[in-house]
mmCIF file of C-alpha atoms in Angstrom:
data_model
loop_
_atom_site.group_PDB
_atom_site.id
_atom_site.type_symbol
_atom_site.label_atom_id
_atom_site.label_comp_id
_atom_site.label_asym_id
_atom_site.label_seq_id
_atom_site.Cartn_x
_atom_site.Cartn_y
_atom_site.Cartn_z
ATOM 1 C CA MET E 1 -0.098 0.199 -0.007
ATOM 2 C CA ASP E 2 1.421 3.411 -0.525
ATOM 3 C CA ASP E 3 -0.109 6.543 -0.590
ATOM 4 C CA GLY E 4 1.271 7.971 -3.366
ATOM 5 C CA SER E 5 4.427 10.228 -2.825
ATOM 6 C CA ALA E 6 7.678 9.528 -2.980
ATOM 7 C CA HIS E 7 9.939 7.542 -0.785
ATOM 8 C CA PRO E 8 13.667 6.818 -0.722
ATOM 9 C CA THR E 9 14.628 3.369 -1.900
ATOM 10 C CA PHE E 10 17.456 1.821 -0.248
ATOM 11 C CA GLU E 11 19.846 2.193 -2.603
ATOM 12 C CA ASP E 12 18.970 5.953 -1.497
ATOM 13 C CA VAL E 13 19.784 5.363 1.596
ATOM 14 C CA PHE E 14 22.036 2.637 2.400
ATOM 15 C CA ARG E 15 24.478 3.004 -1.608
ATOM 16 C CA THR E 16 26.270 6.236 -1.531
ATOM 17 C CA PRO E 17 29.036 7.391 -2.995
ATOM 18 C CA ASP E 18 30.269 7.324 0.715
ATOM 19 C CA VAL E 19 30.734 3.996 1.779
ATOM 20 C CA ALA E 20 32.025 4.173 5.305
ATOM 21 C CA GLN E 21 28.855 5.938 5.667
ATOM 22 C CA ASP E 22 27.129 3.103 3.877
ATOM 23 C CA ASN E 23 28.530 0.409 6.136
ATOM 24 C CA PHE E 24 27.833 2.438 9.744
ATOM 25 C CA ARG E 25 23.947 3.085 8.525
ATOM 26 C CA ALA E 26 23.952 -0.377 7.339
ATOM 27 C CA ARG E 27 25.464 -1.095 10.872
ATOM 28 C CA LEU E 28 22.889 0.845 12.956
ATOM 29 C CA PHE E 29 19.315 -0.422 10.985
ATOM 30 C CA GLY E 30 20.326 -3.722 11.886
ATOM 31 C CA MET E 31 20.018 -2.952 15.527
ATOM 32 C CA PHE E 32 16.927 -2.066 14.850
ATOM 33 C CA SER E 33 15.402 -3.432 11.640
ATOM 34 C CA GLU E 34 13.753 -6.678 13.260
ATOM 35 C CA ASP E 35 11.082 -3.945 14.647
ATOM 36 C CA ILE E 36 9.953 -3.289 11.232
ATOM 37 C CA VAL E 37 8.662 -6.735 10.786
ATOM 38 C CA ARG E 38 7.042 -6.716 14.595
ATOM 39 C CA THR E 39 5.412 -3.105 13.693
ATOM 40 C CA TRP E 40 4.528 -3.542 10.536
ATOM 41 C CA ALA E 41 2.987 -7.315 11.170
ATOM 42 C CA SER E 42 1.071 -6.023 14.211
ATOM 43 C CA ASN E 43 -0.575 -3.166 12.943
ATOM 44 C CA GLU E 44 -4.772 -4.893 11.121
ATOM 45 C CA ARG E 45 -3.576 -3.646 7.981
ATOM 46 C CA ALA E 46 -0.731 -5.989 7.287
ATOM 47 C CA PRO E 47 -1.766 -9.392 5.713
ATOM 48 C CA TYR E 48 0.553 -11.466 8.361
ATOM 49 C CA ARG E 49 -0.191 -10.971 12.134
ATOM 50 C CA TYR E 50 3.639 -11.516 14.014
ATOM 51 C CA LEU E 51 3.308 -13.964 16.930
ATOM 52 C CA GLY E 52 6.564 -14.445 18.471
ATOM 53 C CA ARG E 53 10.175 -15.819 17.714
ATOM 54 C CA PRO E 54 9.783 -19.886 17.309
ATOM 55 C CA THR E 55 12.473 -22.162 17.894
ATOM 56 C CA LEU E 56 12.786 -25.420 15.600
ATOM 57 C CA TRP E 57 13.653 -28.396 17.975
ATOM 58 C CA THR E 58 15.233 -31.947 16.654
ATOM 59 C CA ALA E 59 16.870 -33.128 19.858
ATOM 60 C CA PRO E 60 19.387 -32.849 20.728
ATOM 61 C CA ALA E 61 19.616 -29.288 18.665
ATOM 62 C CA TYR E 62 17.321 -26.361 18.543
ATOM 63 C CA PHE E 63 17.712 -22.964 16.592
ATOM 64 C CA THR E 64 15.583 -20.156 17.612
ATOM 65 C CA LEU E 65 14.492 -18.236 14.359
ATOM 66 C CA ASP E 66 13.461 -14.420 13.881
ATOM 67 C CA PHE E 67 9.736 -14.310 13.707
ATOM 68 C CA LEU E 68 6.368 -16.638 13.420
ATOM 69 C CA LEU E 69 4.190 -15.638 11.146
ATOM 70 C CA GLU E 70 0.463 -15.271 11.283
ATOM 71 C CA ARG E 71 -1.152 -15.082 7.465
ATOM 72 C CA ARG E 72 -4.370 -12.647 8.517
ATOM 73 C CA ALA E 73 -6.403 -14.494 5.283
ATOM 74 C CA ASP E 74 -6.543 -17.695 6.183
ATOM 75 C CA GLY E 75 -4.773 -18.144 9.891
ATOM 76 C CA LEU E 76 -1.539 -20.244 8.487
ATOM 77 C CA ARG E 77 1.555 -19.637 10.360
ATOM 78 C CA PHE E 78 4.476 -19.544 8.688
ATOM 79 C CA VAL E 79 8.462 -19.458 10.563
ATOM 80 C CA ALA E 80 10.487 -16.376 8.964
ATOM 81 C CA GLU E 81 14.114 -15.945 8.554
ATOM 82 C CA GLN E 82 15.588 -12.167 7.931
ATOM 83 C CA LYS E 83 18.335 -11.000 5.859
ATOM 84 C CA ALA E 84 19.290 -7.953 5.540
ATOM 85 C CA GLU E 85 22.972 -7.315 4.563
ATOM 86 C CA LEU E 86 22.708 -3.923 2.924
ATOM 87 C CA ALA E 87 25.905 -2.684 2.557
ATOM 88 C CA TRP E 88 28.517 -6.133 2.782
ATOM 89 C CA GLU E 89 30.243 -7.391 0.091
ATOM 90 C CA GLY E 90 30.155 -4.216 -1.871
ATOM 91 C CA TYR E 91 26.116 -4.518 -1.523
ATOM 92 C CA ARG E 92 26.003 -7.477 -3.337
ATOM 93 C CA TYR E 93 22.904 -8.771 -1.097
ATOM 94 C CA LEU E 94 21.128 -5.536 -0.493
ATOM 95 C CA ARG E 95 18.298 -6.331 -2.503
ATOM 96 C CA LEU E 96 16.979 -9.835 -3.619
ATOM 97 C CA VAL E 97 17.280 -10.176 -7.364
ATOM 98 C CA ALA E 98 17.828 -14.064 -7.703
ATOM 99 C CA ALA E 99 17.887 -17.575 -5.188
ATOM 100 C CA ASP E 100 21.627 -17.657 -5.600
ATOM 101 C CA GLN E 101 21.863 -14.925 -3.454
ATOM 102 C CA LEU E 102 21.096 -17.126 -0.470
ATOM 103 C CA ASP E 103 24.040 -19.417 -1.019
ATOM 104 C CA HIS E 104 26.230 -17.901 1.378
ATOM 105 C CA HIS E 105 24.010 -18.945 3.997
ATOM 106 C CA ARG E 106 25.358 -22.438 4.698
ATOM 107 C CA GLY E 107 24.663 -22.170 8.597
ATOM 108 C CA THR E 108 22.916 -25.657 10.567
ATOM 109 C CA ALA E 109 20.175 -22.440 11.704
ATOM 110 C CA PHE E 110 18.566 -21.149 8.107
ATOM 111 C CA THR E 111 19.507 -24.903 6.443
ATOM 112 C CA TRP E 112 16.697 -25.887 9.068
ATOM 113 C CA PHE E 113 14.587 -22.935 8.068
ATOM 114 C CA LEU E 114 15.440 -23.844 4.756
ATOM 115 C CA ASP E 115 14.037 -27.656 5.727
ATOM 116 C CA MET E 116 10.850 -25.801 6.822
ATOM 117 C CA ALA E 117 10.387 -24.454 3.330
ATOM 118 C CA ARG E 118 10.431 -27.395 2.157
ATOM 119 C CA ASP E 119 8.659 -29.725 4.402
ATOM 120 C CA PRO E 120 7.215 -27.956 7.137
ATOM 121 C CA THR E 121 7.244 -31.558 9.856
ATOM 122 C CA SER E 122 10.985 -31.499 9.199
ATOM 123 C CA HIS E 123 11.630 -29.960 12.916
ATOM 124 C CA VAL E 124 9.306 -29.175 15.636
ATOM 125 C CA VAL E 125 8.200 -25.427 16.229
ATOM 126 C CA ARG E 126 7.818 -24.377 19.848
ATOM 127 C CA VAL E 127 7.243 -20.786 20.692
ATOM 128 C CA GLY E 128 7.562 -20.378 24.621
ATOM 129 C CA ALA E 129 6.983 -23.745 25.761
ATOM 130 C CA LYS E 130 4.153 -24.539 23.584
ATOM 131 C CA PRO E 131 4.802 -26.593 20.518
ATOM 132 C CA VAL E 132 2.872 -24.677 17.069
ATOM 133 C CA GLU E 133 1.954 -26.420 13.270
ATOM 134 C CA VAL E 134 3.596 -24.331 10.736
ATOM 135 C CA HIS E 135 2.799 -24.649 7.444
ATOM 136 C CA GLY E 136 6.193 -23.375 5.831
ATOM 137 C CA ALA E 137 8.540 -20.531 5.628
ATOM 138 C CA ILE E 138 8.636 -17.122 4.534
ATOM 139 C CA LEU E 139 11.872 -14.676 4.201
ATOM 140 C CA VAL E 140 12.111 -11.338 4.588
ATOM 141 C CA TRP E 141 14.897 -9.464 3.003
ATOM 142 C CA GLY E 142 15.776 -5.632 2.737
ATOM 143 C CA ALA E 143 15.117 -5.044 -0.623
ATOM 144 C CA THR E 144 13.458 -6.921 -3.534
ATOM 145 C CA THR E 145 12.945 -7.714 -7.122
ATOM 146 C CA ALA E 146 9.849 -9.314 -8.339
ATOM 147 C CA GLU E 147 11.995 -11.636 -9.864
ATOM 148 C CA GLY E 148 14.134 -12.277 -7.135
ATOM 149 C CA CYS E 149 11.358 -13.230 -5.120
ATOM 150 C CA ALA E 150 9.448 -14.867 -8.028
ATOM 151 C CA SER E 151 13.268 -17.222 -7.911
ATOM 152 C CA ALA E 152 13.765 -17.957 -4.219
ATOM 153 C CA VAL E 153 10.225 -19.128 -4.476
ATOM 154 C CA ALA E 154 10.562 -20.915 -6.854
ATOM 155 C CA VAL E 155 14.077 -22.584 -5.892
ATOM 156 C CA HIS E 156 13.501 -22.731 -2.434
ATOM 157 C CA GLY E 157 9.820 -23.472 -1.833
ATOM 158 C CA LEU E 158 9.518 -20.668 0.230
ATOM 159 C CA ALA E 159 6.004 -19.613 1.089
ATOM 160 C CA ASP E 160 6.635 -15.906 0.324
ATOM 161 C CA VAL E 161 9.697 -13.589 0.965
ATOM 162 C CA LEU E 162 9.013 -10.277 2.039
ATOM 163 C CA SER E 163 10.751 -6.736 1.944
ATOM 164 C CA LEU E 164 11.318 -4.406 5.068
ATOM 165 C CA GLU E 165 11.404 -1.838 2.342
ATOM 166 C CA GLU E 166 7.693 -2.603 1.339
ATOM 167 C CA MET E 167 7.208 -2.271 4.687
ATOM 168 C CA LEU E 168 8.537 0.788 5.503
ATOM 169 C CA VAL E 169 5.912 2.262 2.542
ATOM 170 C CA ASP E 170 3.570 0.754 4.354
ATOM 171 C CA LEU E 171 4.110 2.340 7.762
ATOM 172 C CA ARG E 172 4.514 5.784 6.356
ATOM 173 C CA ALA E 173 0.959 4.919 4.663
ATOM 174 C CA TRP E 174 -0.954 3.966 7.042
ATOM 175 C CA ARG E 175 1.059 6.413 9.379
ATOM 176 C CA ASP E 176 1.528 4.058 11.951
ATOM 177 C CA PRO E 177 1.893 5.484 15.108
ATOM 178 C CA VAL E 178 3.501 2.984 16.928
ATOM 179 C CA TRP E 179 6.492 3.124 14.381
ATOM 180 C CA ARG E 180 5.747 7.107 14.683
ATOM 181 C CA ASP E 181 6.933 6.777 17.620
ATOM 182 C CA ARG E 182 9.736 4.240 17.752
ATOM 183 C CA VAL E 183 11.475 5.952 15.681
ATOM 184 C CA ASP E 184 11.237 9.158 17.619
ATOM 185 C CA LEU E 185 12.394 6.857 20.859
ATOM 186 C CA LEU E 186 15.873 5.395 18.774
ATOM 187 C CA ARG E 187 16.859 9.079 17.543
ATOM 188 C CA ARG E 188 16.406 10.643 21.004
ATOM 189 C CA TRP E 189 18.326 8.018 21.940
ATOM 190 C CA SER E 190 20.695 8.195 19.218
ATOM 191 C CA ALA E 191 20.778 12.214 19.630
ATOM 192 C CA GLY E 192 21.818 12.466 23.287
ATOM 193 C CA LEU E 193 24.546 10.012 22.711
ATOM 194 C CA PHE E 194 26.314 11.988 20.203
ATOM 195 C CA ASP E 195 25.666 14.830 22.020
ATOM 196 C CA ALA E 196 27.609 13.665 25.079
ATOM 197 C CA LEU E 197 30.966 12.923 22.209
ATOM 198 C CA VAL E 198 31.286 16.850 21.819
#
């Protein structure tokens, strides 16, 4: 959803002629970027609802992922993992354009996440101590293209690919008060810190 006004793209914010600035902004953004998903999915206009952080279990190992999202249209639930590597390796992962951009994530937690995309019963899922039935996996990326999303869905069996960039467009268009308050708070904290340094 958009209100028709122009919004800065992630390239506008994170890929500028000033590489040092871009690296700083990417690291700073990483400290609170999961708040975007939680706030967006807590707004009644979002297609998904945020239900907490899921833990995948296959004894004796377990890994906690970023989000459990419930699709509002039908109540189906999905484990979700966020990747927002905005300036890393020369901006190679800023915008999702092809499924092979996921290949450098070789850790066990991400492998289990992809297992859940192909077979939602491959690991037990709990939120807190409660077992939860899930129906697949959703990837959250910094910014995307339609082709990149379609490729990731086709290759990895994902139920959906969501974009932080598009979530921010929605939150602006909705004039979401929770998000505005959160940004105001982060702005005050940051200004207070930098004011204290000089």
